Backbone as ProteinMPNN parsed JSONL, in Angstrom:
{"seq_chain_A": "RRHRLYALKLGPDEKRIDIGTPETYLKALKEVWE", "coords_chain_A": {"N_chain_A": [[0.835, -1.217, 0.0], [2.139, 1.075, 0.196], [2.835, 2.072, -2.178], [1.495, 4.306, -3.089], [2.558, 6.344, -1.553], [5.172, 6.311, -2.449], [4.759, 7.042, -5.098], [3.821, 9.651, -4.806], [6.059, 10.732, -3.701], [7.938, 10.56, -5.735], [6.795, 12.114, -7.67], [4.282, 13.758, -9.777], [4.667, 12.891, -12.415], [5.575, 10.368, -12.047], [3.452, 9.058, -11.145], [2.317, 6.881, -12.217], [3.296, 4.656, -11.019], [1.701, 4.22, -8.87], [-0.422, 2.787, -9.816], [0.831, 0.649, -10.658], [3.002, -2.278, -10.437], [5.021, -3.728, -7.773], [7.409, -4.329, -9.049], [7.412, -2.496, -11.122], [7.677, -0.2, -9.653], [10.226, -0.518, -8.508], [11.731, -0.514, -10.835], [11.283, 2.071, -11.772], [12.37, 3.449, -9.669], [15.083, 2.896, -9.986], [15.589, 4.379, -12.304], [15.172, 6.921, -11.324], [17.103, 7.136, -9.295], [19.358, 6.929, -10.818]], "CA_chain_A": [[0.0, 0.0, 0.0], [3.019, 2.251, 0.225], [3.073, 2.518, -3.556], [0.955, 5.665, -3.239], [3.531, 7.252, -0.955], [6.305, 6.373, -3.372], [4.338, 7.792, -6.277], [3.78, 11.058, -4.437], [7.43, 11.141, -3.441], [8.625, 10.691, -7.018], [6.194, 13.243, -8.373], [3.126, 13.5, -10.645], [5.083, 12.149, -13.609], [5.798, 8.963, -11.679], [2.221, 8.596, -10.51], [1.992, 5.597, -12.843], [3.709, 3.616, -10.082], [0.584, 3.992, -7.961], [-1.288, 1.76, -10.395], [1.716, -0.382, -11.182], [3.371, -3.361, -9.527], [6.294, -3.491, -7.071], [8.493, -4.368, -10.041], [7.385, -1.214, -11.826], [8.205, 0.792, -8.713], [11.671, -0.713, -8.43], [12.307, -0.093, -12.116], [11.223, 3.532, -11.796], [13.336, 3.917, -8.667], [16.405, 2.84, -10.616], [15.701, 5.519, -13.22], [15.252, 8.137, -10.508], [18.396, 7.157, -8.613], [20.397, 7.139, -11.826]], "C_chain_A": [[0.863, 1.258, 0.0], [3.298, 2.784, -1.167], [2.605, 3.945, -3.737], [1.952, 6.677, -2.685], [4.724, 7.427, -1.89], [5.957, 7.25, -4.567], [4.355, 9.287, -5.967], [5.197, 11.592, -4.242], [8.174, 11.411, -4.749], [8.081, 11.871, -7.804], [5.061, 12.813, -9.277], [3.495, 12.643, -11.85], [5.253, 10.667, -13.304], [4.569, 8.361, -11.014], [1.808, 7.227, -11.042], [2.325, 4.441, -11.892], [2.548, 3.241, -9.167], [-0.306, 2.869, -8.479], [-0.452, 0.635, -10.989], [2.018, -1.445, -10.141], [4.691, -3.018, -8.842], [7.472, -3.471, -8.039], [8.571, -3.041, -10.783], [7.987, -0.132, -10.946], [9.723, 0.704, -8.653], [12.348, -0.221, -9.701], [12.356, 1.431, -12.191], [12.241, 4.1, -10.812], [14.732, 3.948, -9.268], [16.609, 4.052, -11.512], [15.879, 6.807, -12.431], [16.622, 8.247, -9.849], [19.53, 7.386, -9.598], [20.379, 8.592, -12.277]], "O_chain_A": [[0.361, 2.368, -0.177], [3.927, 3.831, -1.321], [3.236, 4.719, -4.457], [2.166, 7.736, -3.274], [5.218, 8.535, -2.096], [6.751, 8.089, -4.994], [4.842, 10.09, -6.764], [5.497, 12.74, -4.57], [8.941, 12.369, -4.854], [8.821, 12.547, -8.519], [4.89, 11.619, -9.523], [2.726, 11.773, -12.259], [5.096, 9.818, -14.181], [4.636, 7.296, -10.4], [1.045, 6.505, -10.399], [1.708, 3.378, -11.957], [2.425, 2.092, -8.741], [-0.872, 2.1, -7.703], [-0.955, -0.216, -11.722], [1.374, -1.507, -9.094], [5.402, -2.115, -9.284], [8.413, -2.696, -7.872], [9.659, -2.525, -11.04], [8.712, 0.742, -11.422], [10.419, 1.716, -8.735], [13.405, 0.409, -9.651], [13.354, 2.006, -12.623], [12.893, 5.107, -11.09], [15.475, 4.912, -9.081], [17.667, 4.679, -11.488], [16.648, 7.683, -12.826], [17.23, 9.318, -9.841], [20.552, 7.976, -9.246], [21.178, 8.984, -13.127]]}, "name": "protein", "num_of_chains": 1, "seq": "RRHRLYALKLGPDEKRIDIGTPETYLKALKEVWE"}
């Protein structure tokens, strides 16, 4: 359920994570950290 928090943390553009899967979140995180 923390996906929503992550999405908000990343920003509106990354809101897709909210409706995505943990894998999608991790993948997006990599892009953000890079």
